[in-house]
Coordinates of C-alpha atoms in Angstrom, one line a residue:
X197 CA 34.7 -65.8 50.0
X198 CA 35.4 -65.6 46.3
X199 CA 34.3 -69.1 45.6
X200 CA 31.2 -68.3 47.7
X201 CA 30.7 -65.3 45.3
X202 CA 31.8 -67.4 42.3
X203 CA 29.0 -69.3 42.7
X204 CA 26.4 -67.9 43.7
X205 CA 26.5 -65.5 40.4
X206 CA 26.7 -69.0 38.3
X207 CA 23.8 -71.1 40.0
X208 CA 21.9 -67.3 40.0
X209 CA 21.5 -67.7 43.9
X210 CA 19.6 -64.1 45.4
X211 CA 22.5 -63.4 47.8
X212 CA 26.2 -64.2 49.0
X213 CA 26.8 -65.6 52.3
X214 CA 28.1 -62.7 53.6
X215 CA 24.6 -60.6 52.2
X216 CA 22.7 -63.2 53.8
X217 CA 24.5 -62.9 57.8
X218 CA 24.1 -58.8 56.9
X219 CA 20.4 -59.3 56.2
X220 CA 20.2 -61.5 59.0
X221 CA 21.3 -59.4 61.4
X222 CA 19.4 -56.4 59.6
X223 CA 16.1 -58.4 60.8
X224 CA 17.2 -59.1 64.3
X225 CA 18.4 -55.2 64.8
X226 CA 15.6 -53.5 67.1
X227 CA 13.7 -50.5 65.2
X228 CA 15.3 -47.7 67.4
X229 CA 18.8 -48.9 66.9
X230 CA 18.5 -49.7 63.1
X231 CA 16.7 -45.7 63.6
X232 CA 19.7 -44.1 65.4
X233 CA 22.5 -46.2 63.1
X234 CA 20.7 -45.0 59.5
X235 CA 20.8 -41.5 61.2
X236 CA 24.1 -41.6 62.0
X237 CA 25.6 -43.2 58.4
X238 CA 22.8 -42.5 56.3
X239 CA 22.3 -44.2 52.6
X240 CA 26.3 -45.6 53.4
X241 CA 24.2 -48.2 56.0
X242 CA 23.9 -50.8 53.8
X243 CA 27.8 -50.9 52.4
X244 CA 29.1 -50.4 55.1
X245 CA 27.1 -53.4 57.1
X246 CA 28.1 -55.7 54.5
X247 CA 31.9 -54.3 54.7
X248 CA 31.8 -55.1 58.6
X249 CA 30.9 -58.8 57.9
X250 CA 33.0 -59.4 55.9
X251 CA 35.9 -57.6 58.1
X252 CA 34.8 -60.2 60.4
X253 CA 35.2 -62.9 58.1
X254 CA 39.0 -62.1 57.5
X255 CA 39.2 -61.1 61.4
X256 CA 38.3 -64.7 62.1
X257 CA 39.9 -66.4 59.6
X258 CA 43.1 -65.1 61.3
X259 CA 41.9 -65.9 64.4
X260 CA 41.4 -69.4 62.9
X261 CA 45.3 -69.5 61.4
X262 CA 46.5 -68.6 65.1
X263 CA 44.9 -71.0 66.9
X264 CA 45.7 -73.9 64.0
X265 CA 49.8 -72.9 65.0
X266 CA 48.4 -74.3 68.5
X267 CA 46.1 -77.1 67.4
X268 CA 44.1 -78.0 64.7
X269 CA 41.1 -78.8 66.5
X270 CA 40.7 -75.2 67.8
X271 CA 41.3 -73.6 64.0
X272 CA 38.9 -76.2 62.6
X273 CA 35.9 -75.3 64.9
X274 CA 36.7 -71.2 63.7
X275 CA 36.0 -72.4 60.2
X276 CA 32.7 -74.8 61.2
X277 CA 31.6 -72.2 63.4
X278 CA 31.7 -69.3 60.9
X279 CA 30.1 -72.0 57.8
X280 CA 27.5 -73.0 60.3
X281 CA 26.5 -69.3 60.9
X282 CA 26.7 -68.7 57.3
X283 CA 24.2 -71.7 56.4
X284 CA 21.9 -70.3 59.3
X285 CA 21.3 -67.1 57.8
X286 CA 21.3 -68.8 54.2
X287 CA 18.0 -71.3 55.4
X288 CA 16.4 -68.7 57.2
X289 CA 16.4 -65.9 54.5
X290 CA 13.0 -65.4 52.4
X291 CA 12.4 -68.2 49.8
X292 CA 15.8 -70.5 50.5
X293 CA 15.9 -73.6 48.5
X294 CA 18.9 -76.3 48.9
X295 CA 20.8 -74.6 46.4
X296 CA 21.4 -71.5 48.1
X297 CA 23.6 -73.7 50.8
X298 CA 25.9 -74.4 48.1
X299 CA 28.0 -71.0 47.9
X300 CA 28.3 -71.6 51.8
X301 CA 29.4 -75.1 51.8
X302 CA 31.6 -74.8 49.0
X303 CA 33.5 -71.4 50.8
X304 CA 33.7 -73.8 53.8
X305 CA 35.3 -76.3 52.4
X306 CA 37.8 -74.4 50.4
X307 CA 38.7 -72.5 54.0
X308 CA 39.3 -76.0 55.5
X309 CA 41.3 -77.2 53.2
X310 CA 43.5 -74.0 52.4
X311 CA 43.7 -74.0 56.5
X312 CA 45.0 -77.4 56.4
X313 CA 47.5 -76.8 53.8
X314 CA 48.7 -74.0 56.1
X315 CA 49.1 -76.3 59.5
X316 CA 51.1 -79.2 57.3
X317 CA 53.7 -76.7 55.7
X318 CA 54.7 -75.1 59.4
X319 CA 54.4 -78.5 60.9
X320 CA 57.2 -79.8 58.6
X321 CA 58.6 -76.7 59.0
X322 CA 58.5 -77.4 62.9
X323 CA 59.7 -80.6 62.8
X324 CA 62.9 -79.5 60.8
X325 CA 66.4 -80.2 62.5
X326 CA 67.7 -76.2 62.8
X327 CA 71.1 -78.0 62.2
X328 CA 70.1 -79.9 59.1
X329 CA 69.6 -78.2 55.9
X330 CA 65.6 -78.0 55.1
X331 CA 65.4 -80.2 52.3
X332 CA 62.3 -78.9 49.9
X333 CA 59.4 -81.5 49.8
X334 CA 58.2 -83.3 46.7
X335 CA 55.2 -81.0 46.3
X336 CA 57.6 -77.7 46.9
X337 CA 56.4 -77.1 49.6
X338 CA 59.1 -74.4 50.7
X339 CA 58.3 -71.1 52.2
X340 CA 58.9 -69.5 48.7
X341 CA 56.3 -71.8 47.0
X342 CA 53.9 -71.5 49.7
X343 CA 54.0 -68.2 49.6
X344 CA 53.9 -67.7 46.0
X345 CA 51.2 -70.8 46.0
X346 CA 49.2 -68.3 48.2
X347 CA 49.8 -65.6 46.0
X348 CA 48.4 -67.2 43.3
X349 CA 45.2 -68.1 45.0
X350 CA 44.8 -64.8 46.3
X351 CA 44.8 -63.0 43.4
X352 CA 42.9 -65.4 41.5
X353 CA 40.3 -65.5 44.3
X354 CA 40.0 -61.6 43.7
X355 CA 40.3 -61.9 40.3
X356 CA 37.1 -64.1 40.5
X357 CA 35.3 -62.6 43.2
X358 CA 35.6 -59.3 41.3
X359 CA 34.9 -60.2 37.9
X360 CA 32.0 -62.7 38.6
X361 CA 29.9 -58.8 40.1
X362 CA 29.7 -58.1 36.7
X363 CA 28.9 -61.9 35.1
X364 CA 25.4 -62.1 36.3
X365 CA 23.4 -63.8 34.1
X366 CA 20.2 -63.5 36.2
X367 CA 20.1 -59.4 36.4
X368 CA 21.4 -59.3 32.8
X369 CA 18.4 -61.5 31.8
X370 CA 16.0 -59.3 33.3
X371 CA 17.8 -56.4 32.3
X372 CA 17.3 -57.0 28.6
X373 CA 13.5 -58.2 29.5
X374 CA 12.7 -54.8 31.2
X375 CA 14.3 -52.7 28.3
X376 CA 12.0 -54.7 25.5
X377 CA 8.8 -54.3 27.6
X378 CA 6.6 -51.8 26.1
X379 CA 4.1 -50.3 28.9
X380 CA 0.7 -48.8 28.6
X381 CA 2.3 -45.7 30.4
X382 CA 3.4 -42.2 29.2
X383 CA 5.7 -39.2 30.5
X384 CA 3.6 -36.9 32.5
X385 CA 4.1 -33.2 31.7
X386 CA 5.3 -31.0 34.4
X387 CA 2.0 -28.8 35.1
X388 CA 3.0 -25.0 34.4
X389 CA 3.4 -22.6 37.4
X390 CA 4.4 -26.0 39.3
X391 CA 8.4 -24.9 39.2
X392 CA 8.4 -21.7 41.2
X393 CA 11.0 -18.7 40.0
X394 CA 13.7 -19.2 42.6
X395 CA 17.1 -19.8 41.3
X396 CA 18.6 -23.1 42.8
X397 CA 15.6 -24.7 43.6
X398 CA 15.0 -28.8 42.8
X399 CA 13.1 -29.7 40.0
X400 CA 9.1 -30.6 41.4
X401 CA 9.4 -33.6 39.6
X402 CA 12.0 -35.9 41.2
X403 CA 14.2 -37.6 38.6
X404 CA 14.5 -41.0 38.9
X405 CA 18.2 -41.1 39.4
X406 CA 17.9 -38.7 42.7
X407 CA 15.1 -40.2 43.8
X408 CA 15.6 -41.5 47.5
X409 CA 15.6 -45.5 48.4
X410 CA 15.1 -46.4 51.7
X411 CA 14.4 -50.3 52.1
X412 CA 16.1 -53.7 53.7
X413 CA 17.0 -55.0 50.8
X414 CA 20.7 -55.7 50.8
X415 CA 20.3 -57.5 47.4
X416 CA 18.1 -55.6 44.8
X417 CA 15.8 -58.4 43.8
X418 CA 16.0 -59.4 39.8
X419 CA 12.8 -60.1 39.2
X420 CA 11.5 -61.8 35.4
X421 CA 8.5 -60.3 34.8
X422 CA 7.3 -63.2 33.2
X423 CA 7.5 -65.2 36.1
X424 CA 6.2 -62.5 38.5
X425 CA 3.1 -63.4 40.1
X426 CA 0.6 -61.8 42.6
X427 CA -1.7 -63.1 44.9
X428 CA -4.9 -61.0 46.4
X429 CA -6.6 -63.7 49.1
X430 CA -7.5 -63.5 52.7
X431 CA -11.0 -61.9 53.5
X432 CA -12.5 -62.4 49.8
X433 CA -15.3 -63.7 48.3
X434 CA -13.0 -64.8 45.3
X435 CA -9.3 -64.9 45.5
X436 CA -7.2 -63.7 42.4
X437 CA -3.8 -64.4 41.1
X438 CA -2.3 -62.3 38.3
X439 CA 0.8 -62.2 36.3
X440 CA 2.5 -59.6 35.1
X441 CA 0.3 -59.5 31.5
X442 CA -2.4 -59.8 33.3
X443 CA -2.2 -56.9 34.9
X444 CA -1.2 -55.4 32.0
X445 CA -4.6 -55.8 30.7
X446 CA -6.4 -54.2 33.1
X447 CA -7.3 -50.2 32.7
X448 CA -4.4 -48.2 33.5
X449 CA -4.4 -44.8 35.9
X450 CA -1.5 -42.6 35.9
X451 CA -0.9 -39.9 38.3
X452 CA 1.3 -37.1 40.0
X453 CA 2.1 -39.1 43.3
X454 CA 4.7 -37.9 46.5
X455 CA 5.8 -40.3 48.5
X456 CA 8.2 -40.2 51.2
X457 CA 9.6 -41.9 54.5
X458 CA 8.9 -42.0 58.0
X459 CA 12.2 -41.7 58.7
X460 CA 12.4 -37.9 56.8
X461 CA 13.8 -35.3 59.4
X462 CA 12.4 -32.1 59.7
X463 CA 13.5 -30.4 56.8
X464 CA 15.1 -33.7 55.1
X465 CA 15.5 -35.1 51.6
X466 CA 13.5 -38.4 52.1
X467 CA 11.1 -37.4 49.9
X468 CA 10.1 -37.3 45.8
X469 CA 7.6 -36.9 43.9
X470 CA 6.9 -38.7 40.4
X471 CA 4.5 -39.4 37.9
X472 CA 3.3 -43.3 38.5
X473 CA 1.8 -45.3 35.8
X474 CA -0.5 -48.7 37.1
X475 CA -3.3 -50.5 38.0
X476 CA -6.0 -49.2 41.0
X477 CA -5.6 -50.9 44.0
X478 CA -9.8 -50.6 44.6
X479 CA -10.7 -52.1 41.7
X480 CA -9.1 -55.6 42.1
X481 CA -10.2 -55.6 45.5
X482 CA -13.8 -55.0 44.4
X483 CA -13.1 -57.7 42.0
X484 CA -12.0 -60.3 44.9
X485 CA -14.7 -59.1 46.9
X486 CA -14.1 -57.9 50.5
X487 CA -15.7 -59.2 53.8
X488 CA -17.2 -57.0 56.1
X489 CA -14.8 -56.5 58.6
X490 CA -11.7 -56.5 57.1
X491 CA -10.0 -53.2 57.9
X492 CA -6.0 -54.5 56.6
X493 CA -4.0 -55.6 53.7
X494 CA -0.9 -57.0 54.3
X495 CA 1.6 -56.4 52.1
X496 CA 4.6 -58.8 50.9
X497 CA 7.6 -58.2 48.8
X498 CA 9.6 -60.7 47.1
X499 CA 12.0 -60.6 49.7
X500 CA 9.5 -61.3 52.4
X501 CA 9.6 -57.6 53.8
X502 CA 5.8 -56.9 55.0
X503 CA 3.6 -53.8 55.9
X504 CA -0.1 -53.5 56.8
X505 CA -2.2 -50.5 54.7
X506 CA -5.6 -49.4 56.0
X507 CA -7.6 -50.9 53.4
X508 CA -10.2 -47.6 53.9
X509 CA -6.7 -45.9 52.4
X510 CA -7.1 -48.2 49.3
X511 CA -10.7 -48.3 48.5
X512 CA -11.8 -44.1 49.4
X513 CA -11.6 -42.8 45.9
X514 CA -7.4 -41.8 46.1
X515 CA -5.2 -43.4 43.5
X516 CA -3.5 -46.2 45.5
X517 CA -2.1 -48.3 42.5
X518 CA -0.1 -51.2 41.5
X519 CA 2.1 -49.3 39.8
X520 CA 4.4 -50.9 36.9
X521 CA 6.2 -47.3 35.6
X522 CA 7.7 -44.2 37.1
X523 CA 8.3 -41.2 34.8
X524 CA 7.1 -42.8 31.7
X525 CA 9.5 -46.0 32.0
X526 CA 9.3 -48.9 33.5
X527 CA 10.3 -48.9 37.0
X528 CA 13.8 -49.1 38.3
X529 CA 14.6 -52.5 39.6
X530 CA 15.8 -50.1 43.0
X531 CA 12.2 -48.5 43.1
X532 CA 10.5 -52.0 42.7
X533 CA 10.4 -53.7 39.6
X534 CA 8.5 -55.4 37.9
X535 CA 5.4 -53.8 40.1
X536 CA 5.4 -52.0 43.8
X537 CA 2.2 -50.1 45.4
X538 CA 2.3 -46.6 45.5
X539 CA -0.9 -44.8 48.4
X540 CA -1.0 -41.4 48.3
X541 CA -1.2 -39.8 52.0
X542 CA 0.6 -43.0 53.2
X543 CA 4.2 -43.1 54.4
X544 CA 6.2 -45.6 52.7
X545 CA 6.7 -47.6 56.0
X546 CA 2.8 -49.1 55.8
X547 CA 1.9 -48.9 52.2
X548 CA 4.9 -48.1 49.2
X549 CA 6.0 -51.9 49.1
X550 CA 8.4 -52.3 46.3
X551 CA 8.9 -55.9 44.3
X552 CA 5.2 -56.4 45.4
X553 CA 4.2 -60.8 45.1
X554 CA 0.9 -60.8 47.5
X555 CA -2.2 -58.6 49.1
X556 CA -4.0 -60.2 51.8
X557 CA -6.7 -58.8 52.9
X558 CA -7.0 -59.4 56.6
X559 CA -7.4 -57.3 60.4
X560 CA -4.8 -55.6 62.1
X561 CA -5.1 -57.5 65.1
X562 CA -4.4 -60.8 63.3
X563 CA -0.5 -59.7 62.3
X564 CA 2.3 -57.4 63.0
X565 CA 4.4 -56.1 59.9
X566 CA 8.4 -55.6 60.1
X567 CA 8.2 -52.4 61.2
X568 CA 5.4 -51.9 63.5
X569 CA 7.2 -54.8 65.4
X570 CA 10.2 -52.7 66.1
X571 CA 8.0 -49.6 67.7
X572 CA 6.4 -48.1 64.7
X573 CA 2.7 -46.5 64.2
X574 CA 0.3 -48.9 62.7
X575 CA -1.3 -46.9 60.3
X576 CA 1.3 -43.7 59.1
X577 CA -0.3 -40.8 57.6
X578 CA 1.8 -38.8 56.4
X579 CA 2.4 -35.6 58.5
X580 CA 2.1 -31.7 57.2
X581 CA 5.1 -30.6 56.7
X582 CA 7.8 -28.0 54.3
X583 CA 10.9 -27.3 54.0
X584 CA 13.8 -24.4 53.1
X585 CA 15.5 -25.2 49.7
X586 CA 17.1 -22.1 48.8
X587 CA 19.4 -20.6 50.2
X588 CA 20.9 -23.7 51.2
X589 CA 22.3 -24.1 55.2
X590 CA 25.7 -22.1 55.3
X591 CA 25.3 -20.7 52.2
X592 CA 26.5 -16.9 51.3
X593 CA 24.1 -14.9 49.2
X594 CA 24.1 -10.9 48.3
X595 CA 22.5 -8.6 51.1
X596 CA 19.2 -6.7 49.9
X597 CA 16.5 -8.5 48.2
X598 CA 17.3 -12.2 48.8
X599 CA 14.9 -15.0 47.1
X600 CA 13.8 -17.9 49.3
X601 CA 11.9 -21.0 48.8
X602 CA 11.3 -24.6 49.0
X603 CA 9.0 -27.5 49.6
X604 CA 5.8 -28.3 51.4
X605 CA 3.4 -31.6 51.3
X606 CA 0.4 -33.1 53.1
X607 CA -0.3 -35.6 50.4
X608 CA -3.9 -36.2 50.4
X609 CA -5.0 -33.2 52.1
X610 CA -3.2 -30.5 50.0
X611 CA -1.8 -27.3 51.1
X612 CA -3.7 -24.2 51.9
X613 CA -1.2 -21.7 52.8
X614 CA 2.9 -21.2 53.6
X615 CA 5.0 -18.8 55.2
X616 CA 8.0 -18.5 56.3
X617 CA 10.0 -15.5 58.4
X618 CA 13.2 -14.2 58.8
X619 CA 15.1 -14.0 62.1
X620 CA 12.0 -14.3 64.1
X621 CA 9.8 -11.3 62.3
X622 CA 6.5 -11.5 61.5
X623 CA 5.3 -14.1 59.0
X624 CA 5.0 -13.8 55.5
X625 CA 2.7 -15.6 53.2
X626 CA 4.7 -17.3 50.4
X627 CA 3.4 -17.4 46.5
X628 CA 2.5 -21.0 45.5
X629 CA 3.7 -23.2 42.5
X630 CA 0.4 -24.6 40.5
X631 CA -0.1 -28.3 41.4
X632 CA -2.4 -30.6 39.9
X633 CA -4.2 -31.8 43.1
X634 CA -4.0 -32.7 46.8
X635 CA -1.2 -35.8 46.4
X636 CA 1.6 -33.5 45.4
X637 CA 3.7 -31.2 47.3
X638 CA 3.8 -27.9 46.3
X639 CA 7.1 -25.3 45.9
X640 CA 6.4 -22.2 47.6
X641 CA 9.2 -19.0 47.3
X642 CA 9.3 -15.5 49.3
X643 CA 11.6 -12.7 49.0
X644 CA 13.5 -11.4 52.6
X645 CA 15.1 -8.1 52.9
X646 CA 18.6 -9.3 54.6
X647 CA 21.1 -6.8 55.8
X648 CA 25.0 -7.7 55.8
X649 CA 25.6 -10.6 58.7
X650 CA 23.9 -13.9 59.4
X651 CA 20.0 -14.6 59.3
X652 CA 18.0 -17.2 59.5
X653 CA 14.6 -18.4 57.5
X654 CA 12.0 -20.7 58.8
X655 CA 8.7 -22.2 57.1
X656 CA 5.7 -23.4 58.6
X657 CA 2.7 -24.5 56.4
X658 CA -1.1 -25.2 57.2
X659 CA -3.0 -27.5 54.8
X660 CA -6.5 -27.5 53.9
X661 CA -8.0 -29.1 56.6
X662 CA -6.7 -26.0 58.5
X663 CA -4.2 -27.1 60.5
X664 CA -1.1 -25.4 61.0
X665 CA 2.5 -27.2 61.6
X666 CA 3.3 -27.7 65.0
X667 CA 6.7 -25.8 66.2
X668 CA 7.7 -28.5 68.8
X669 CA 10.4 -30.6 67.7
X670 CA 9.7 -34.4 67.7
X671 CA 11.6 -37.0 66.6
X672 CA 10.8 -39.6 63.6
X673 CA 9.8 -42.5 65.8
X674 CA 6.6 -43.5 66.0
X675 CA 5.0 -41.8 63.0
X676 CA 6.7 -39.2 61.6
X677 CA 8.8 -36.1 62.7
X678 CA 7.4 -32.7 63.5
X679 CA 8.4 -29.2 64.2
X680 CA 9.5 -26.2 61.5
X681 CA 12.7 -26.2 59.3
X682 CA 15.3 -23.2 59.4
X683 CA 18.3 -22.4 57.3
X684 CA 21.2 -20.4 58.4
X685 CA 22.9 -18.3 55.8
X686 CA 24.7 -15.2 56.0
X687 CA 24.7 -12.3 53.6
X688 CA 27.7 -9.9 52.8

């Protein structure tokens, strides 16, 4: 394994072996179970996959010792069974070339032959008289010197695995090219009245740091901008292909944007909201020239993740972009560097692709996208929903006067009204935080009058279409959770 990693940090390879079975088996994992398993681990899914293969690396390559003590022919198929699976998931992962089999091979071949080393020392060993004295080999082969031998290569495999994490030249590269870049984008100011006057409450805009991540990339791609390319073709009159200064070039919109995920619980954290910098989505498409029909684009990311966007959600006037910066910077490689699409109204699942390399413009009948394919909605509008943020679940405040607050959103529709209760009395309409139109959430706060003992606050909010949030509890799966969010706190 540490030759494997070795190299592929020297020939600049996407992904280890042991990434590439994890993202394997990431694609062939149904949509419900990958569902219940993120539920159950949260953002640790992803380290923790990749710790479980390899676990069952080392599991059988002990498996593979054993059964060498009885034959090698049994050891030996452990080891091409293991390299052959490796290789599988290396060919069949987005954009393999020949090259990316080398790690594999190479991590195969050093296993057979440190395997083989193994069987000829206890074979002598075996074939020792017990009433002669074992004489040492020419090549020292004595249970000290293997052992030490094995010593050595395991702590200079370590030694090599670990170091070569941090002597990337690939991400480095990129690194320095997205700290030199110098973006038609600035810092958006934080509107006043849009942070409401509750102590403890999040920030309205999301910091990047904090900002959540949910994609099935187990390798965050390390993408050059200057070879970052994007296709727009399908449906068009004239088909486009832009680079990254190309794009550049064309007029730039910036906006307040929230985004969040499907798989946001009632009352979850799977959501941010940030000021975007890029190109409009419409416009190119105007430019390529639609056909009459066409009611789709199909996303792609670099690492061959794919979604389908209503193009109606793309061309009606809201400020679906290309975006190239978050904050006033460019974008985080985890958030989608060099470029991802951002759609207001739109959960991430069918429009916020990050590391975004082609738009085609096509009919929903003519393909199914990763996650529609595993039981999701087609289309995903996001849902009207809010949220308690203060006090927090379990927390202990002061009886009396007790402020409350937190979050609501129906991107693209805007909020009307919120309110929120306290153990089941009548509803109270909350004061709302200024926002600076319909595609951000807004922070609404409330005072309760709580006597000594435990309580509970709920929120329920009604957007400007007029409809009110739904109390029935429903799970995430196919489009988005509903029901309202309570907090249970206790004041003394």
């Amino acid at each position: 394994m540490a030759v494997s990693q070795a190299l592929t940090v020297w020939l600049n390879i996407a992904s280890t072996p042991i990434q590439a079975v994890a993202q394997a088996i990431i694609v062939l994992t149904p949509g419900n179970v990958a569902e219940t398993l993120i539920g159950i681990v949260g953002r640790n899914d992803k380290p923790l996959l990749v710790t479980g293969v390899t676990i069952a690396v080392l599991l059988l390559g002990a498996l593979a010792a054993v059964l060498c003590r009885r034959g090698r022919r049994a050891g030996n198929a452990v080891v091409l069974a293991v390299t052959a699976l490796g290789a599988a998931a290396v060919v069949t992962s987005q954009g393999a070339v020949a090259v990316d089999l080398l790690p594999v091979v190479a991590g195969g071949l050093v296993w057979y032959g440190v395997q083989g080393y193994l069987v000829g020392y206890l074979e002598r060993r075996a074939t020792a008289r017990p009433a002669t004295p074992v004489v040492p080999p020419e090549d020292g082969t004595t249970r000290r010197g293997f052992l030490l031998r094995a010593g050595t290569i395991a702590l200079a495999g370590a030694v090599v695995g670990l170091g070569s994490t941090f002597l990337g030249r690939g991400r480095a590269a990129v690194e320095a090219s997205r700290k030199m870049l110098r973006l038609p984008a600035t810092g958006g100011l934080v509107p006043k009245g849009a942070q409401v006057d509750v102590p403890g409450m999040p920030t309205w805009q999301t910091p990047d740091d904090t900002f959540y991540r949910i994609d099935t990339a187990l390798v965050v791609p390390s993408i050059d901008p200057q070879q970052w390319r994007l296709r727009i073709h399908g449906m068009v009159d004239h088909p486009i292909e832009l680079s990254y200064h190309d794009l550049l070039q064309r007029q730039v919109t910036q906006a307040w944007v929230t985004i969040c995920c499907v798989s946001n619980p009632v009352g979850g954290p799977l959501i941010g909201n940030a000021w975007w910098s890029g190109v409009r989505v419409a416009d190119l498409l105007k430019e390529a020239g639609v056909h009459p029909g066409a009611d789709a684009v199909r996303q792609t990311s670099q690492d061959g993740w794919t979604c389908g966007t209503p193009i109606q959600a793309l061309t009606d006037g809201r400020n679906a972009m290309l975006a190239v910066a978050m904050n006033g910077q460019p974008l985080p490689f985890e958030h989608g560097f060099p470029v991802r699409m951002i759609v207001p109204g739109l959960y991430g699942y069918v429009s916020a692709t990050k590391w975004v390399t082609d738009l085609e413009v096509t009919t929903f009948d003519k393909f199914a996208a990763y996650w529609t394919v595993r039981g999701w909605s087609a289309t995903g509008p996001v849902k009207t929903e809010s949220r308690v943020d203060v006090p927090r679940s379990g927390a202990s405040v002061t009886a009396g006067a007790v402020r409350v607050g937190g979050s609501a959103w129906a991107q693209h529709t805007g909020i009307a009204k919120v309110e929120y209760r306290l153990d089941g009395q009548p509803w109270q309409t909350a004061e709302l935080g200024t926002v600076p139109d319909a595609d951000t959430w807004v922070q609404w706060a409330g005072t309760v009058q709580a006597a000594p003992g435990d309580h509970t606050v709920t929120v329920r909010a009604t957007d400007r279409s007029g409809y009110t949030q739904t109390a029935v509890q429903h799970g995430v799966v196919p489009d988005g959770a509903t029901g309202w969010d309570s907090v249970s706190f206790t004041a003394g």
